[in-house]
Amino acid sequence: MTQRQRSARRPFHTLVLLALLGGCSHGEPFTAPDGSVDGPLVPGIPSRLTYSDAGATGPIWTPDGGSIVYSYVRYGGGFLVDDERCLGVLPAGGGTIGREICSRSVFATQSADAFDLPALSETGRLAFHHRGQPAVPTTAGDAILAATLDDPSTYTVVRSFPFQGDAFYIRPASLRWLGDSRLAFVGMAQEQIPPPCPECPPLLVEYAHQVLVADPAVPAVATAVPGTLYATSVSGGESADVIYFTLATDSRVFRLELGSGAVTTAHDFGPGVIARDVHFAAGRVVAVIEGRVLLHAGETRTVQGLDFGGRLHVAVPGTGAVAPVPAPPLMWFARPALSPDGSSVVAEGVPLRVDTLIAGGNIVAIDTTPIGTPSVWRLAAP
């Protein structure tokens, strides 16, 4: 399996504008058909919980561990398929969506929108990334919004995008609550690099830049966390003052105390490994290793771009204890979340295709490629 793919070693030059996507109008939000189903379509663990052809992403647990919230594509909404995404609330054991956070259930006037990156605090505060065209305020068109799971239509604009900070941030990733009053996320930046050939067009590279912290009570402010440059994922920790994070090309999961700035290594997965997509719960962390991730070599630093997923492992910070998460063969996983009690993991899963190159009767190369769209899976944490 290919772990790294590098672009040409050329310097970065910042130059980017973010185009907001529009879409055509639509009717009332989708309503699940009658005849609810309890439990997954195929019982057992690991268990596939979603079957949408267009994909499901970013699953998280509700504080009681009884349900998961995730983002999925809604057909018939936007001009482009990915213009229209909703948040669904699904029983943790699988079955029928019980609630849908989508379109006019949040905004009074709406033509096309997308909800993704759901995050929940222990008291049920909800945050998510919204892209669309709400009537009021206009800053909510592309922004992190904070609300509650019970009333998502009453929201606060936490931080709109794009914005210029120490980098030009185009969108958030890895959105998490820190306690009940602050949010942490990875700021995704975009830079233009010179073309690989005189006839080629310039290349725009999107990459994970740094962890930022925002307070819904202080809108439009996002503060970079020192020591997290080129962070690729972030999670809350044992308290609202602790975060866990990963760095581009690094095998370690780090623990940082926001008050003192003290950084320690929570777990090291070993040489040649790139750890990412960390999530902490119940004294444990889950992370993605192996698989495939695109790396772009700049003038002074290699940064991390598109991630195709990999294998899930659970570790106990500070002990060295680690174990793989049992999973179906020929699958990669991404954006895992541990249940509140640490016993289960939900994650995006995508099947793999293995291509073998044979020359002279010998296998000379094997390439593993993810195929299809992601679905939400529940797996047992070791």
Short mmCIF file of C-alpha atoms in Angstrom, two decimals:
data_model
loop_
_atom_site.label_atom_id
_atom_site.label_comp_id
_atom_site.label_asym_id
_atom_site.label_seq_id
_atom_site.Cartn_x
_atom_site.Cartn_y
_atom_site.Cartn_z
CA MET A 1 0.00 0.00 0.00
CA THR A 2 1.25 3.42 -0.82
CA GLN A 3 1.64 5.63 2.22
CA ARG A 4 3.03 8.77 0.59
CA GLN A 5 2.81 10.52 -2.73
CA ARG A 6 4.88 13.66 -3.12
CA SER A 7 4.43 16.57 -5.48
CA ALA A 8 7.36 18.36 -7.11
CA ARG A 9 9.66 20.07 -4.58
CA ARG A 10 8.79 23.66 -5.33
CA PRO A 11 8.18 26.73 -3.13
CA PHE A 12 4.69 27.79 -2.20
CA HIS A 13 3.24 31.16 -3.21
CA THR A 14 0.05 32.28 -1.53
CA LEU A 15 -2.66 33.30 -3.97
CA VAL A 16 -6.22 32.03 -3.68
CA LEU A 17 -9.83 33.15 -3.79
CA LEU A 18 -12.65 30.91 -2.59
CA ALA A 19 -15.67 30.68 -4.88
CA LEU A 20 -18.97 30.13 -3.10
CA LEU A 21 -21.20 27.57 -4.73
CA GLY A 22 -24.81 28.34 -5.53
CA GLY A 23 -27.69 26.06 -6.35
CA CYS A 24 -31.25 25.79 -7.41
CA SER A 25 -34.14 25.97 -4.98
CA HIS A 26 -35.95 22.98 -3.52
CA GLY A 27 -38.97 22.09 -1.51
CA GLU A 28 -39.48 20.95 2.04
CA PRO A 29 -36.88 18.79 3.82
CA PHE A 30 -36.89 15.09 3.15
CA THR A 31 -39.00 13.01 5.52
CA ALA A 32 -38.09 9.40 6.24
CA PRO A 33 -40.65 6.90 4.94
CA ASP A 34 -43.04 5.11 7.26
CA GLY A 35 -42.00 1.79 8.68
CA SER A 36 -38.97 2.46 10.85
CA VAL A 37 -36.26 -0.16 11.17
CA ASP A 38 -34.44 -0.95 14.40
CA GLY A 39 -30.89 -2.24 14.13
CA PRO A 40 -28.46 -2.46 11.20
CA LEU A 41 -29.37 -4.00 7.87
CA VAL A 42 -26.77 -6.72 8.48
CA PRO A 43 -26.44 -7.48 12.24
CA GLY A 44 -23.15 -7.91 14.03
CA ILE A 45 -19.96 -5.95 14.68
CA PRO A 46 -18.35 -4.57 12.54
CA SER A 47 -21.62 -3.18 11.25
CA ARG A 48 -22.33 -0.91 8.29
CA LEU A 49 -24.87 1.68 9.48
CA THR A 50 -25.53 3.74 6.30
CA TYR A 51 -26.22 2.77 2.69
CA SER A 52 -26.52 6.08 0.83
CA ASP A 53 -25.08 5.87 -2.69
CA ALA A 54 -23.80 9.44 -2.36
CA GLY A 55 -21.86 8.78 0.85
CA ALA A 56 -21.94 9.57 4.57
CA THR A 57 -19.19 11.32 6.52
CA GLY A 58 -18.05 12.69 9.89
CA PRO A 59 -19.92 10.44 12.37
CA ILE A 60 -19.92 11.45 16.04
CA TRP A 61 -21.64 10.12 19.16
CA THR A 62 -24.34 11.81 21.19
CA PRO A 63 -23.25 12.35 24.82
CA ASP A 64 -25.31 9.39 26.06
CA GLY A 65 -23.84 7.06 23.44
CA GLY A 66 -27.30 6.13 22.20
CA SER A 67 -27.14 7.77 18.79
CA ILE A 68 -24.71 9.05 16.18
CA VAL A 69 -24.86 12.25 14.14
CA TYR A 70 -23.34 12.32 10.67
CA SER A 71 -23.43 14.21 7.37
CA TYR A 72 -24.85 12.80 4.13
CA VAL A 73 -25.67 13.96 0.62
CA ARG A 74 -29.28 14.74 -0.12
CA TYR A 75 -30.30 14.14 -3.73
CA GLY A 76 -32.44 16.65 -5.56
CA GLY A 77 -31.14 19.72 -3.73
CA GLY A 78 -28.25 21.70 -5.14
CA PHE A 79 -26.98 22.34 -8.63
CA LEU A 80 -24.07 20.06 -7.77
CA VAL A 81 -24.59 16.88 -5.76
CA ASP A 82 -22.33 17.95 -2.88
CA ASP A 83 -24.11 21.33 -2.60
CA GLU A 84 -26.81 19.70 -0.49
CA ARG A 85 -25.78 17.87 2.67
CA CYS A 86 -27.81 17.21 5.80
CA LEU A 87 -27.07 16.03 9.33
CA GLY A 88 -28.86 12.87 10.35
CA VAL A 89 -29.40 11.47 13.85
CA LEU A 90 -29.31 7.67 13.77
CA PRO A 91 -29.60 5.07 16.57
CA ALA A 92 -26.11 3.85 17.48
CA GLY A 93 -27.19 0.30 16.70
CA GLY A 94 -28.37 1.27 13.22
CA GLY A 95 -31.84 1.58 11.72
CA THR A 96 -33.86 4.56 10.52
CA ILE A 97 -32.86 8.21 10.85
CA GLY A 98 -34.83 9.72 13.71
CA ARG A 99 -34.07 13.37 12.97
CA GLU A 100 -32.77 15.38 10.06
CA ILE A 101 -31.05 18.77 10.31
CA CYS A 102 -31.29 20.13 6.84
CA SER A 103 -32.24 23.12 4.73
CA ARG A 104 -35.40 24.88 5.94
CA SER A 105 -35.35 23.05 9.26
CA VAL A 106 -32.53 25.47 10.16
CA PHE A 107 -32.93 28.50 7.87
CA ALA A 108 -36.26 30.18 7.12
CA THR A 109 -35.24 30.97 3.52
CA GLN A 110 -32.87 28.69 1.70
CA SER A 111 -31.93 27.77 -1.86
CA ALA A 112 -29.12 25.26 -1.36
CA ASP A 113 -26.91 24.40 1.56
CA ALA A 114 -24.61 21.82 3.11
CA PHE A 115 -24.11 20.82 6.73
CA ASP A 116 -21.03 18.83 7.70
CA LEU A 117 -18.40 18.37 10.44
CA PRO A 118 -20.92 17.89 13.27
CA ALA A 119 -19.52 18.27 16.79
CA LEU A 120 -21.33 17.74 20.11
CA SER A 121 -20.36 18.80 23.61
CA GLU A 122 -21.16 16.72 26.69
CA THR A 123 -24.24 18.88 27.34
CA GLY A 124 -25.58 18.64 23.78
CA ARG A 125 -24.20 21.86 22.29
CA LEU A 126 -23.98 21.37 18.55
CA ALA A 127 -21.48 22.88 16.13
CA PHE A 128 -21.16 22.28 12.41
CA HIS A 129 -19.77 23.75 9.22
CA HIS A 130 -22.39 25.31 6.96
CA ARG A 131 -22.06 26.26 3.29
CA GLY A 132 -25.03 27.86 1.54
CA GLN A 133 -27.18 30.96 1.26
CA PRO A 134 -29.01 31.76 4.50
CA ALA A 135 -31.07 34.93 4.57
CA VAL A 136 -29.62 36.31 7.85
CA PRO A 137 -26.83 36.89 8.54
CA THR A 138 -24.81 36.73 5.34
CA THR A 139 -21.71 35.69 7.32
CA ALA A 140 -23.38 32.32 7.94
CA GLY A 141 -23.04 31.47 4.25
CA ASP A 142 -19.75 29.67 4.80
CA ALA A 143 -19.08 29.38 8.51
CA ILE A 144 -18.84 27.34 11.67
CA LEU A 145 -22.18 27.67 13.46
CA ALA A 146 -22.94 26.86 17.11
CA ALA A 147 -26.41 25.86 18.29
CA THR A 148 -27.95 23.00 20.27
CA LEU A 149 -29.00 19.59 19.05
CA ASP A 150 -32.53 20.31 20.30
CA ASP A 151 -32.78 23.66 18.46
CA PRO A 152 -30.31 23.93 15.56
CA SER A 153 -32.25 26.83 14.02
CA THR A 154 -31.14 29.15 16.84
CA TYR A 155 -27.48 29.52 16.03
CA THR A 156 -24.43 31.74 16.47
CA VAL A 157 -21.91 32.39 13.71
CA VAL A 158 -18.60 31.41 15.29
CA ARG A 159 -16.15 31.96 12.41
CA SER A 160 -16.86 32.62 8.73
CA PHE A 161 -14.67 31.53 5.81
CA PRO A 162 -12.47 32.31 4.01
CA PHE A 163 -10.36 34.56 6.24
CA GLN A 164 -6.80 35.76 6.43
CA GLY A 165 -4.83 34.89 9.56
CA ASP A 166 -1.28 33.62 9.69
CA ALA A 167 -2.41 31.78 6.53
CA PHE A 168 -5.35 32.15 4.14
CA TYR A 169 -7.88 29.72 5.62
CA ILE A 170 -10.53 28.38 3.27
CA ARG A 171 -12.43 25.91 5.47
CA PRO A 172 -12.32 24.03 8.79
CA ALA A 173 -11.58 20.37 9.43
CA SER A 174 -11.62 18.14 12.52
CA LEU A 175 -14.13 20.32 14.42
CA ARG A 176 -14.37 19.50 18.17
CA TRP A 177 -15.79 21.00 21.36
CA LEU A 178 -13.44 21.79 24.24
CA GLY A 179 -15.71 21.44 27.22
CA ASP A 180 -18.93 23.37 26.67
CA SER A 181 -17.72 26.83 25.68
CA ARG A 182 -14.90 26.61 23.13
CA LEU A 183 -14.29 24.93 19.79
CA ALA A 184 -11.07 23.64 18.28
CA PHE A 185 -10.57 22.92 14.60
CA VAL A 186 -7.84 22.49 12.01
CA GLY A 187 -7.65 25.39 9.59
CA MET A 188 -7.30 24.23 6.00
CA ALA A 189 -5.22 26.57 3.82
CA GLN A 190 -4.76 26.77 0.08
CA GLU A 191 -1.69 27.90 -1.81
CA GLN A 192 -0.64 28.09 -5.42
CA ILE A 193 2.54 26.37 -6.49
CA PRO A 194 4.38 26.88 -9.80
CA PRO A 195 3.36 24.60 -12.68
CA PRO A 196 5.37 21.40 -13.17
CA CYS A 197 6.06 22.34 -16.79
CA PRO A 198 6.04 25.58 -18.88
CA GLU A 199 2.80 24.57 -20.61
CA CYS A 200 1.06 23.37 -17.47
CA PRO A 201 -1.36 25.55 -15.45
CA PRO A 202 -0.47 26.54 -11.87
CA LEU A 203 -1.47 24.07 -9.17
CA LEU A 204 -3.64 24.89 -6.17
CA VAL A 205 -2.75 22.80 -3.15
CA GLU A 206 -5.07 22.50 -0.14
CA TYR A 207 -3.44 21.39 3.09
CA ALA A 208 -3.90 21.19 6.86
CA HIS A 209 -2.17 24.20 8.41
CA GLN A 210 -2.78 24.67 12.15
CA VAL A 211 -5.11 24.15 15.14
CA LEU A 212 -7.30 27.16 15.92
CA VAL A 213 -9.56 27.78 18.92
CA ALA A 214 -12.78 29.82 18.79
CA ASP A 215 -15.38 30.91 21.37
CA PRO A 216 -19.02 31.16 20.20
CA ALA A 217 -19.44 34.04 22.66
CA VAL A 218 -16.70 35.99 20.82
CA PRO A 219 -17.66 35.62 17.15
CA ALA A 220 -15.32 36.16 14.19
CA VAL A 221 -12.22 35.36 16.24
CA ALA A 222 -10.12 32.23 15.80
CA THR A 223 -6.82 32.03 17.65
CA ALA A 224 -3.94 29.84 16.47
CA VAL A 225 -2.60 27.41 19.08
CA PRO A 226 1.21 27.73 19.39
CA GLY A 227 3.07 24.52 18.67
CA THR A 228 0.45 23.10 16.28
CA LEU A 229 1.78 24.34 12.93
CA TYR A 230 0.94 21.80 10.19
CA ALA A 231 -1.46 19.95 12.50
CA THR A 232 -3.71 17.56 10.59
CA SER A 233 -6.32 16.66 13.24
CA VAL A 234 -7.39 17.69 16.73
CA SER A 235 -9.54 16.33 19.56
CA GLY A 236 -10.59 17.52 22.97
CA GLY A 237 -8.99 15.78 25.92
CA GLU A 238 -9.57 15.00 29.59
CA SER A 239 -10.59 18.61 30.30
CA ALA A 240 -11.46 21.78 28.39
CA ASP A 241 -7.80 22.82 28.71
CA VAL A 242 -6.37 19.77 26.91
CA ILE A 243 -6.19 18.87 23.24
CA TYR A 244 -4.73 15.92 21.35
CA PHE A 245 -3.41 16.52 17.83
CA THR A 246 -1.39 15.02 14.98
CA LEU A 247 1.15 16.61 12.63
CA ALA A 248 1.86 16.13 8.92
CA THR A 249 4.26 13.23 8.20
CA ASP A 250 4.56 12.47 11.95
CA SER A 251 3.94 9.12 13.65
CA ARG A 252 3.01 10.63 17.01
CA VAL A 253 -0.17 11.76 18.74
CA PHE A 254 0.57 14.80 20.89
CA ARG A 255 -1.10 16.07 24.07
CA LEU A 256 -1.11 19.83 24.70
CA GLU A 257 -2.26 21.79 27.75
CA LEU A 258 -3.66 25.07 26.44
CA GLY A 259 -3.06 27.00 29.65
CA SER A 260 0.64 26.21 30.06
CA GLY A 261 1.50 25.30 26.47
CA ALA A 262 3.12 22.05 27.68
CA VAL A 263 3.32 19.41 24.94
CA THR A 264 3.95 15.70 25.50
CA THR A 265 3.84 12.63 23.28
CA ALA A 266 0.69 10.67 24.03
CA HIS A 267 1.60 7.80 21.70
CA ASP A 268 4.12 7.05 18.95
CA PHE A 269 3.05 4.59 16.25
CA GLY A 270 6.63 4.06 15.09
CA PRO A 271 8.97 4.77 12.17
CA GLY A 272 7.51 5.27 8.71
CA VAL A 273 3.95 5.78 9.99
CA ILE A 274 1.77 8.86 9.53
CA ALA A 275 -0.81 9.23 12.31
CA ARG A 276 -3.93 11.33 11.69
CA ASP A 277 -7.65 11.69 12.51
CA VAL A 278 -7.15 11.46 16.27
CA HIS A 279 -10.09 11.30 18.68
CA PHE A 280 -9.99 10.99 22.49
CA ALA A 281 -12.61 9.48 24.82
CA ALA A 282 -12.64 7.48 28.05
CA GLY A 283 -8.87 7.72 28.53
CA ARG A 284 -8.07 6.33 25.06
CA VAL A 285 -7.30 7.65 21.60
CA VAL A 286 -8.20 6.26 18.20
CA ALA A 287 -6.21 7.27 15.13
CA VAL A 288 -5.73 6.36 11.48
CA ILE A 289 -2.39 4.98 10.30
CA GLU A 290 -1.13 3.32 7.09
CA GLY A 291 -3.35 3.76 4.02
CA ARG A 292 -2.61 6.61 1.65
CA VAL A 293 -2.16 10.34 2.13
CA LEU A 294 -0.92 12.93 -0.35
CA LEU A 295 2.11 14.93 0.76
CA HIS A 296 3.26 18.13 -0.91
CA ALA A 297 6.88 19.22 -0.54
CA GLY A 298 7.26 22.97 -0.14
CA GLU A 299 10.36 25.11 0.19
CA THR A 300 10.82 24.48 3.93
CA ARG A 301 8.26 21.87 4.95
CA THR A 302 6.27 18.90 3.67
CA VAL A 303 2.55 19.45 4.22
CA GLN A 304 -0.38 17.04 4.16
CA GLY A 305 -3.12 17.20 1.56
CA LEU A 306 -5.82 14.75 0.51
CA ASP A 307 -6.23 11.72 2.78
CA PHE A 308 -7.71 8.47 1.43
CA GLY A 309 -7.97 6.77 4.83
CA GLY A 310 -6.18 3.84 6.42
CA ARG A 311 -6.31 1.41 9.33
CA LEU A 312 -7.74 2.24 12.77
CA HIS A 313 -5.75 1.72 15.98
CA VAL A 314 -6.67 2.45 19.61
CA ALA A 315 -3.94 3.47 22.07
CA VAL A 316 -3.82 4.34 25.77
CA PRO A 317 -1.90 7.63 26.11
CA GLY A 318 1.34 7.43 28.04
CA THR A 319 1.43 3.63 28.35
CA GLY A 320 2.57 2.44 24.92
CA ALA A 321 -0.44 0.10 24.77
CA VAL A 322 -1.95 -0.06 21.28
CA ALA A 323 -4.15 -2.47 19.32
CA PRO A 324 -5.69 -2.51 15.84
CA VAL A 325 -9.45 -2.10 15.53
CA PRO A 326 -10.91 -5.32 14.03
CA ALA A 327 -12.34 -4.38 10.63
CA PRO A 328 -13.50 -6.01 7.39
CA PRO A 329 -10.73 -6.80 4.90
CA LEU A 330 -10.09 -4.59 1.89
CA MET A 331 -11.39 -1.43 3.55
CA TRP A 332 -9.89 1.84 4.70
CA PHE A 333 -11.38 4.07 7.37
CA ALA A 334 -11.25 7.79 8.19
CA ARG A 335 -12.51 10.31 10.80
CA PRO A 336 -13.13 7.82 13.62
CA ALA A 337 -14.86 8.71 16.89
CA LEU A 338 -14.72 6.70 20.11
CA SER A 339 -17.96 6.20 22.01
CA PRO A 340 -18.24 8.02 25.36
CA ASP A 341 -17.40 4.80 27.21
CA GLY A 342 -14.55 3.94 24.82
CA SER A 343 -16.01 0.57 23.82
CA SER A 344 -16.95 1.29 20.20
CA VAL A 345 -15.78 3.31 17.22
CA VAL A 346 -17.78 4.88 14.41
CA ALA A 347 -15.92 5.93 11.29
CA GLU A 348 -16.20 6.51 7.56
CA GLY A 349 -15.39 3.32 5.68
CA VAL A 350 -14.64 2.87 1.99
CA PRO A 351 -13.92 -0.37 0.07
CA LEU A 352 -10.62 -0.94 -1.71
CA ARG A 353 -9.59 -2.22 -5.10
CA VAL A 354 -6.25 -4.03 -5.34
CA ASP A 355 -4.52 -3.75 -8.72
CA THR A 356 -1.59 -6.05 -9.46
CA LEU A 357 0.99 -5.25 -12.16
CA ILE A 358 2.55 -8.37 -13.64
CA ALA A 359 5.58 -8.35 -15.93
CA GLY A 360 7.32 -11.46 -17.20
CA GLY A 361 5.11 -13.64 -15.08
CA ASN A 362 6.17 -11.83 -11.87
CA ILE A 363 4.30 -9.39 -9.65
CA VAL A 364 6.23 -6.13 -9.89
CA ALA A 365 3.77 -3.75 -8.17
CA ILE A 366 0.57 -3.77 -6.11
CA ASP A 367 -1.56 -0.66 -5.86
CA THR A 368 -4.48 -0.24 -3.44
CA THR A 369 -7.15 2.27 -4.41
CA PRO A 370 -10.32 3.28 -2.53
CA ILE A 371 -13.46 2.96 -4.65
CA GLY A 372 -17.01 4.22 -4.24
CA THR A 373 -18.27 6.61 -1.58
CA PRO A 374 -17.81 6.38 2.21
CA SER A 375 -20.42 4.90 4.53
CA VAL A 376 -20.65 4.97 8.32
CA TRP A 377 -19.44 1.87 10.14
CA ARG A 378 -19.53 0.84 13.78
CA LEU A 379 -16.64 -1.26 15.05
CA ALA A 380 -15.63 -2.68 18.42
CA ALA A 381 -12.74 -0.90 20.13
CA PRO A 382 -10.11 -3.41 21.31
#
